[in-house]
Coordinates of C-alpha atoms in Angstrom, one line a residue:
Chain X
X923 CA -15.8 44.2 27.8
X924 CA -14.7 42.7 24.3
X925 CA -16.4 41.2 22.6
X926 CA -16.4 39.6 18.3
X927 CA -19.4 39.1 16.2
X928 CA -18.9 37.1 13.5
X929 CA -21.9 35.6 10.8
X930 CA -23.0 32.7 11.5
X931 CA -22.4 29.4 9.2
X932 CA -21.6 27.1 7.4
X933 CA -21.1 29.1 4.6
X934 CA -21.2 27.2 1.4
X935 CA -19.4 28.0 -2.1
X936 CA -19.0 27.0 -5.3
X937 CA -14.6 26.8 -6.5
X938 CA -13.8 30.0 -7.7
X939 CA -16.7 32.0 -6.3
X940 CA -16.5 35.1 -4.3
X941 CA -16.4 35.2 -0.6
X942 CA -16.8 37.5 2.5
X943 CA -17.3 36.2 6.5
X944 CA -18.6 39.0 8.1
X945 CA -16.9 40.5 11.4
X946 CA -17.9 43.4 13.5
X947 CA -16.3 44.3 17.0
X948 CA -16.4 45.8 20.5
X949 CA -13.5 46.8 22.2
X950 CA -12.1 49.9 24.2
X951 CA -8.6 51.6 23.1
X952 CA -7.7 50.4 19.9
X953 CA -7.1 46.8 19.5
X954 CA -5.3 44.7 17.3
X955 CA -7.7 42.0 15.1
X956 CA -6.6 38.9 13.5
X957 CA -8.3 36.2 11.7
X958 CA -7.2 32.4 12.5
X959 CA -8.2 29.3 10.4
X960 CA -8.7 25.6 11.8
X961 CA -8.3 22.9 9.6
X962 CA -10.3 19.5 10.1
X963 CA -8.1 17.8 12.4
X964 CA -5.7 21.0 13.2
X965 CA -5.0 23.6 15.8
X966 CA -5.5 27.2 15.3
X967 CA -3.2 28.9 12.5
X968 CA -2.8 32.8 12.0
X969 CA -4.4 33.8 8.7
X970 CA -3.8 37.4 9.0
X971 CA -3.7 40.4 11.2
X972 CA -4.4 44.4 11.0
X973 CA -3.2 46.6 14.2
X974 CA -4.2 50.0 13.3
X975 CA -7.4 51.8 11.8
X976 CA -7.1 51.1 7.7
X977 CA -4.3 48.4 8.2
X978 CA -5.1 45.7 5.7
X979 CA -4.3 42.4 6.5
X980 CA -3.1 40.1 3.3
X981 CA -2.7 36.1 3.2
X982 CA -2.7 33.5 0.5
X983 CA -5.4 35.6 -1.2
X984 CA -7.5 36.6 1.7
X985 CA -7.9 39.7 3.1
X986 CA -9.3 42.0 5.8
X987 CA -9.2 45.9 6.1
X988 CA -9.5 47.2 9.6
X989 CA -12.6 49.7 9.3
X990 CA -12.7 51.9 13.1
X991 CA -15.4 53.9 11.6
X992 CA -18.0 50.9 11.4
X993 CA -16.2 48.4 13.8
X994 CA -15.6 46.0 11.1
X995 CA -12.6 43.9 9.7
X996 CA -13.8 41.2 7.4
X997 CA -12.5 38.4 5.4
X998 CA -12.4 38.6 1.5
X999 CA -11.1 36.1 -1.1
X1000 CA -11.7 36.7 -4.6
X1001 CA -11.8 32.7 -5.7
X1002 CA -12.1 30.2 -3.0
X1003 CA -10.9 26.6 -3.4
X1004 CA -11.4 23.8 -2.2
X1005 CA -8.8 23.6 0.4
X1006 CA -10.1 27.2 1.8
X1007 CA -12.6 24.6 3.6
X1008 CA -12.1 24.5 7.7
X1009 CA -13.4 26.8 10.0
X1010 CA -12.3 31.1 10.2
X1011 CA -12.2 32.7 13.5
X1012 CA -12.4 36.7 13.8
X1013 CA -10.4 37.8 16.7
X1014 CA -9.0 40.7 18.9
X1015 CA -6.4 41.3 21.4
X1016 CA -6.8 43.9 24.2
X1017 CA -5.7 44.1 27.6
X1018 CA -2.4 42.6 29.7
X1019 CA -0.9 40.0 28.1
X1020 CA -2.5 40.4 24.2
X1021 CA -5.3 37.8 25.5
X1022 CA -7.8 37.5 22.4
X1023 CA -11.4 37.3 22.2
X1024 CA -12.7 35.1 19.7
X1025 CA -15.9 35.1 17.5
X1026 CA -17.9 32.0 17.7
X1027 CA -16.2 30.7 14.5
X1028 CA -17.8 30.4 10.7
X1029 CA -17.5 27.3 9.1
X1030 CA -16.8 27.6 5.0
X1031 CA -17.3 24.9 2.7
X1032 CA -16.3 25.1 -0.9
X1033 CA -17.1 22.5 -3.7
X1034 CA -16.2 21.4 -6.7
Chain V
X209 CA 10.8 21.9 19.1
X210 CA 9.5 23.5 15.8
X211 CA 5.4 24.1 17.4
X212 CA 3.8 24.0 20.2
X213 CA 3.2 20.2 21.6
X214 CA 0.2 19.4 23.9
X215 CA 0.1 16.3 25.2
X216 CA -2.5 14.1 25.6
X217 CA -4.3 14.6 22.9
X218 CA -7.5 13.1 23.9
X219 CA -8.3 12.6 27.3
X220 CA -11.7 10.8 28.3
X221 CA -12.1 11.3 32.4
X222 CA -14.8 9.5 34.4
X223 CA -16.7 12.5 36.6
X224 CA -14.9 13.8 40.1
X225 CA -11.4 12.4 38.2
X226 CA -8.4 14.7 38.2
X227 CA -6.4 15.6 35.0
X228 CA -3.4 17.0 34.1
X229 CA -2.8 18.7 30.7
X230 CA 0.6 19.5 29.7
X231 CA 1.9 22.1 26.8
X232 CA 5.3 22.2 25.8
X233 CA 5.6 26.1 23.9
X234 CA 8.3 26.9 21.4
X235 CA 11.4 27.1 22.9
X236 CA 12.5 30.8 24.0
X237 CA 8.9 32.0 24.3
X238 CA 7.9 33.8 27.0
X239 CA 4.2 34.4 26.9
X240 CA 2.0 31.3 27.0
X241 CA -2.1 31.1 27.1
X242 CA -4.1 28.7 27.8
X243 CA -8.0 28.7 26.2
X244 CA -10.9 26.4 26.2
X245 CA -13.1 25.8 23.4
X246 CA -16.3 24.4 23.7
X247 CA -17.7 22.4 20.4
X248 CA -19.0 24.7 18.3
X249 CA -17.8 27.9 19.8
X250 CA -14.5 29.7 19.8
X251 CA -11.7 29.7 22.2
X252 CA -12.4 31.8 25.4
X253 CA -9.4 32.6 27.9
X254 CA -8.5 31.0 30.5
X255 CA -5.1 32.0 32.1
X256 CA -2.1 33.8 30.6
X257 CA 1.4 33.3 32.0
X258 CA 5.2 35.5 31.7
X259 CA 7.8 33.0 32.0
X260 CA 7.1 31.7 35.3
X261 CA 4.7 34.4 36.5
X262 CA 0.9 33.5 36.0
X263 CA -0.3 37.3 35.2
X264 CA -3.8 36.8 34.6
X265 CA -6.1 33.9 35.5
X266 CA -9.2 35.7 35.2
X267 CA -11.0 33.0 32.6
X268 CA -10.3 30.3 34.5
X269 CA -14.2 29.0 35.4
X270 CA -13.7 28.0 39.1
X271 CA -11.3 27.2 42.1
X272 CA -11.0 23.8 40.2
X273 CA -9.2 24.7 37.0
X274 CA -5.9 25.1 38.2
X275 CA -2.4 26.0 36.3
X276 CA 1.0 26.5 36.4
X277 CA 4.6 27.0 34.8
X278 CA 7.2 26.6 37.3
X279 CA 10.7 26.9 35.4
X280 CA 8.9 29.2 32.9
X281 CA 8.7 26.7 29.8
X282 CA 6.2 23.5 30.1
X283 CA 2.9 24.3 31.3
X284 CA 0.5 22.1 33.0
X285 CA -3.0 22.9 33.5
X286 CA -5.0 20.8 36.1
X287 CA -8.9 20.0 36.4
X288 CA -10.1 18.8 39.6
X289 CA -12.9 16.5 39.9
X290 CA -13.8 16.6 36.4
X291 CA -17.6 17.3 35.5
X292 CA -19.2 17.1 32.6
X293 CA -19.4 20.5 31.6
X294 CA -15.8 20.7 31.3
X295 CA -15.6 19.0 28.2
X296 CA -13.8 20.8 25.4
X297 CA -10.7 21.1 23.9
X298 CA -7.8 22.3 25.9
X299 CA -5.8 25.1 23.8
X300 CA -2.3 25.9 24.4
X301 CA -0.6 29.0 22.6
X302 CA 3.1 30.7 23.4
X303 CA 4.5 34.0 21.5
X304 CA 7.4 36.0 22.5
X305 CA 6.9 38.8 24.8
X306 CA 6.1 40.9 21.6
X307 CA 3.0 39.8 20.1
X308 CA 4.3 40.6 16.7
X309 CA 3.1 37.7 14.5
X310 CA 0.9 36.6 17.2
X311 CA 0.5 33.2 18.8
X312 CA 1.4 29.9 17.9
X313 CA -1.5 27.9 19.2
X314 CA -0.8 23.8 19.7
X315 CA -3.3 21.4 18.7
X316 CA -5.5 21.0 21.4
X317 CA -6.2 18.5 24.4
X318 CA -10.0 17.2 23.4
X319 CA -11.4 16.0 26.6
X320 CA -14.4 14.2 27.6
X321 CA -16.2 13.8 30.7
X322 CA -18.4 10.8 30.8

Protein backbone atom coordinates (compact mmCIF):
# COMPACT_ATOMS: atom_id res chain seq x y z
CA UNK A 1 0.00 0.00 0.00
CA UNK A 2 0.99 3.84 0.52
CA UNK A 3 2.67 4.77 2.55
CA UNK A 4 4.90 8.68 3.70
CA UNK A 5 8.06 8.83 5.57
CA UNK A 6 8.75 11.91 6.90
CA UNK A 7 11.88 12.91 9.63
CA UNK A 8 11.08 12.91 12.73
CA UNK A 9 10.96 16.26 14.98
CA UNK A 10 10.76 18.94 16.42
CA UNK A 11 13.11 20.54 14.33
CA UNK A 12 14.57 23.63 15.81
CA UNK A 13 16.04 26.87 13.93
CA UNK A 14 17.47 29.87 14.29
CA UNK A 15 15.34 33.17 12.03
CA UNK A 16 16.84 33.20 8.87
CA UNK A 17 18.53 29.82 8.86
CA UNK A 18 18.30 27.25 6.26
CA UNK A 19 15.75 24.50 6.33
CA UNK A 20 14.82 21.07 4.79
CA UNK A 21 12.09 18.29 6.35
CA UNK A 22 12.88 15.35 4.85
CA UNK A 23 10.12 13.13 2.77
CA UNK A 24 10.53 9.94 1.05
CA UNK A 25 7.44 7.77 -0.41
CA UNK A 26 5.82 4.54 -1.34
CA UNK A 27 3.25 4.39 -3.73
CA UNK A 28 2.10 2.46 -6.97
CA UNK A 29 1.27 4.46 -10.31
CA UNK A 30 2.33 7.83 -9.99
CA UNK A 31 0.88 9.82 -7.35
CA UNK A 32 0.39 13.30 -6.70
CA UNK A 33 2.30 14.73 -3.27
CA UNK A 34 1.46 17.76 -1.33
CA UNK A 35 2.80 19.27 1.74
CA UNK A 36 0.08 20.69 4.33
CA UNK A 37 0.95 22.97 7.38
CA UNK A 38 -1.09 23.16 10.81
CA UNK A 39 -0.80 26.07 12.75
CA UNK A 40 -1.19 26.00 16.75
CA UNK A 41 -4.77 26.10 17.04
CA UNK A 42 -5.66 25.58 13.08
CA UNK A 43 -6.85 22.97 10.67
CA UNK A 44 -4.76 21.62 7.93
CA UNK A 45 -3.82 24.28 5.09
CA UNK A 46 -2.28 23.26 1.55
CA UNK A 47 1.31 24.50 1.46
CA UNK A 48 2.12 23.11 -1.85
CA UNK A 49 1.75 20.43 -4.26
CA UNK A 50 3.79 18.56 -7.29
CA UNK A 51 1.76 15.97 -9.61
CA UNK A 52 4.32 14.75 -11.96
CA UNK A 53 8.06 13.47 -11.82
CA UNK A 54 10.27 16.98 -11.58
CA UNK A 55 7.11 19.15 -10.86
CA UNK A 56 8.27 21.61 -8.23
CA UNK A 57 5.96 22.77 -5.91
CA UNK A 58 6.46 26.70 -4.79
CA UNK A 59 4.78 28.58 -1.73
CA UNK A 60 5.58 31.63 0.31
CA UNK A 61 9.20 30.66 -0.04
CA UNK A 62 9.10 26.96 0.41
CA UNK A 63 9.51 24.47 -1.86
CA UNK A 64 9.59 20.81 -2.88
CA UNK A 65 10.76 19.12 -6.20
CA UNK A 66 9.10 15.84 -6.94
CA UNK A 67 12.27 13.37 -7.37
CA UNK A 68 10.58 9.59 -8.87
CA UNK A 69 14.10 8.53 -9.19
CA UNK A 70 14.81 8.49 -5.24
CA UNK A 71 11.15 8.61 -4.05
CA UNK A 72 11.58 11.90 -2.51
CA UNK A 73 9.80 15.43 -2.45
CA UNK A 74 11.07 17.58 0.35
CA UNK A 75 10.52 20.75 1.86
CA UNK A 76 13.13 23.65 1.41
CA UNK A 77 13.06 27.29 2.67
CA UNK A 78 15.99 29.36 2.26
CA UNK A 79 15.26 31.69 5.64
CA UNK A 80 12.73 30.61 8.03
CA UNK A 81 10.87 32.92 10.36
CA UNK A 82 9.36 32.89 13.01
CA UNK A 83 5.86 32.37 11.95
CA UNK A 84 7.09 29.19 9.72
CA UNK A 85 6.55 27.60 13.32
CA UNK A 86 3.42 24.82 13.33
CA UNK A 87 3.65 21.50 12.29
CA UNK A 88 4.42 20.21 8.08
CA UNK A 89 2.81 17.21 6.88
CA UNK A 90 4.22 15.33 3.70
CA UNK A 91 1.39 13.73 1.78
CA UNK A 92 0.22 11.69 -1.28
CA UNK A 93 -2.89 10.99 -3.06
CA UNK A 94 -3.59 7.65 -4.83
CA UNK A 95 -6.45 5.59 -5.45
CA UNK A 96 -10.52 6.37 -5.86
CA UNK A 97 -11.41 9.43 -4.57
CA UNK A 98 -7.64 11.31 -4.24
CA UNK A 99 -7.73 9.93 -0.51
CA UNK A 100 -4.14 11.04 1.01
CA UNK A 101 -1.76 9.32 3.03
CA UNK A 102 -0.06 11.38 5.50
CA UNK A 103 3.46 11.30 7.17
CA UNK A 104 3.43 11.26 10.81
CA UNK A 105 3.90 15.12 10.78
CA UNK A 106 7.36 17.17 11.75
CA UNK A 107 7.06 19.81 14.04
CA UNK A 108 9.48 23.11 13.23
CA UNK A 109 10.23 25.64 15.64
CA UNK A 110 12.09 28.78 14.66
CA UNK A 111 13.50 31.47 17.11
CA UNK A 112 14.45 34.61 17.45
CA UNK B 1 -19.88 29.65 3.70
CA UNK B 2 -16.23 30.67 2.85
CA UNK B 3 -14.43 27.16 4.68
CA UNK B 4 -15.28 24.14 5.80
CA UNK B 5 -17.27 24.40 9.35
CA UNK B 6 -17.18 21.38 11.84
CA UNK B 7 -19.13 21.49 14.54
CA UNK B 8 -18.55 20.72 17.85
CA UNK B 9 -15.37 21.57 18.22
CA UNK B 10 -14.60 19.76 21.28
CA UNK B 11 -16.53 16.96 22.36
CA UNK B 12 -15.66 15.12 25.75
CA UNK B 13 -17.94 11.68 25.78
CA UNK B 14 -18.16 9.43 28.84
CA UNK B 15 -17.27 5.54 27.53
CA UNK B 16 -20.25 3.44 25.66
CA UNK B 17 -21.87 7.25 24.76
CA UNK B 18 -22.89 7.91 21.23
CA UNK B 19 -21.67 11.05 19.17
CA UNK B 20 -22.50 12.74 16.37
CA UNK B 21 -20.02 15.00 14.42
CA UNK B 22 -21.21 17.20 11.78
CA UNK B 23 -19.21 19.04 8.80
CA UNK B 24 -20.63 21.50 6.78
CA UNK B 25 -18.12 21.54 3.32
CA UNK B 26 -17.92 24.53 1.00
CA UNK B 27 -20.83 24.99 -0.81
CA UNK B 28 -20.88 23.27 -4.38
CA UNK B 29 -18.28 20.64 -3.43
CA UNK B 30 -18.73 17.38 -4.26
CA UNK B 31 -16.08 15.26 -2.70
CA UNK B 32 -15.88 15.28 1.04
CA UNK B 33 -13.35 13.06 3.46
CA UNK B 34 -13.42 12.47 6.64
CA UNK B 35 -9.82 11.56 8.60
CA UNK B 36 -8.92 10.95 12.15
CA UNK B 37 -5.84 12.06 13.65
CA UNK B 38 -4.44 10.71 16.63
CA UNK B 39 -2.10 13.21 18.90
CA UNK B 40 0.96 13.21 17.53
CA UNK B 41 0.43 11.41 14.30
CA UNK B 42 -1.04 12.51 11.02
CA UNK B 43 -4.46 12.12 9.63
CA UNK B 44 -5.33 8.55 8.37
CA UNK B 45 -8.61 7.99 6.19
CA UNK B 46 -11.48 7.13 7.21
CA UNK B 47 -14.44 7.39 4.58
CA UNK B 48 -14.63 9.40 1.35
CA UNK B 49 -18.06 10.40 -0.04
CA UNK B 50 -19.42 11.81 -3.96
CA UNK B 51 -22.32 13.93 -3.31
CA UNK B 52 -24.58 11.64 -1.61
CA UNK B 53 -22.81 8.38 -2.48
CA UNK B 54 -20.26 7.07 0.32
CA UNK B 55 -17.53 5.51 -2.25
CA UNK B 56 -15.07 4.29 0.02
CA UNK B 57 -15.29 3.50 3.73
CA UNK B 58 -12.40 1.43 3.97
CA UNK B 59 -10.51 3.48 6.98
CA UNK B 60 -13.34 3.52 9.02
CA UNK B 61 -11.84 1.27 12.31
CA UNK B 62 -15.02 -0.90 13.04
CA UNK B 63 -18.85 -1.48 12.52
CA UNK B 64 -19.11 1.44 15.16
CA UNK B 65 -17.74 4.45 13.19
CA UNK B 66 -20.57 5.10 11.11
CA UNK B 67 -21.15 8.08 8.39
CA UNK B 68 -23.30 9.64 6.13
CA UNK B 69 -24.39 12.52 3.61
CA UNK B 70 -27.87 12.24 2.73
CA UNK B 71 -28.74 15.34 0.47
CA UNK B 72 -25.08 15.36 -0.63
CA UNK B 73 -23.85 18.62 1.40
CA UNK B 74 -23.63 18.31 5.47
CA UNK B 75 -21.95 15.30 6.64
CA UNK B 76 -22.39 13.65 9.90
CA UNK B 77 -20.12 11.09 11.19
CA UNK B 78 -21.35 8.83 14.14
CA UNK B 79 -19.35 6.87 16.92
CA UNK B 80 -21.15 4.33 18.78
CA UNK B 81 -20.44 3.57 22.22
CA UNK B 82 -17.44 5.68 22.45
CA UNK B 83 -14.13 4.01 23.88
CA UNK B 84 -11.24 5.41 24.82
CA UNK B 85 -9.19 4.71 21.96
CA UNK B 86 -11.27 6.80 19.88
CA UNK B 87 -10.00 9.82 20.97
CA UNK B 88 -8.58 12.25 18.37
CA UNK B 89 -9.48 14.79 16.35
CA UNK B 90 -12.19 14.45 13.88
CA UNK B 91 -11.04 15.96 10.35
CA UNK B 92 -13.39 17.03 7.76
CA UNK B 93 -12.18 18.13 4.16
CA UNK B 94 -14.44 18.75 0.81
CA UNK B 95 -12.81 19.64 -2.87
CA UNK B 96 -14.61 19.69 -6.05
CA UNK B 97 -14.77 16.58 -8.00
CA UNK B 98 -11.36 17.67 -9.50
CA UNK B 99 -8.74 17.55 -6.93
CA UNK B 100 -7.03 20.48 -8.58
CA UNK B 101 -5.88 22.60 -5.54
CA UNK B 102 -6.64 19.91 -3.26
CA UNK B 103 -8.71 19.85 -0.12
CA UNK B 104 -9.96 22.24 2.05
CA UNK B 105 -9.73 20.54 5.43
CA UNK B 106 -12.08 22.19 8.43
CA UNK B 107 -10.76 22.56 11.78
CA UNK B 108 -11.20 19.53 13.44
CA UNK B 109 -13.70 17.93 16.07
CA UNK B 110 -11.06 17.12 19.24
CA UNK B 111 -12.80 14.50 21.13
CA UNK B 112 -12.14 12.88 24.30
CA UNK B 113 -13.18 9.76 25.84
CA UNK B 114 -13.02 9.68 29.55
Amino acid sequence: GNSVTQMEGPVTLSEEAFLTINCTYTATGYPSLFWYVQYPGEGLQLLLKATKADDKGSNKGFEATYRKETTSFHLEKGSVQVSDSAVYFCALSGGGGNKLTFGTGTQLKVEL
Amino acid sequence: GAGVSQSPRYKVAKRGQDVALRCDPISGHVSLFWYQQALGQGPEFLTYFQNEAQLDKSGLPSDRFFAERPEGSVSTLKIQRTQQEDSAVYLCASSPLFIGRGYTFGSGTRLTVV
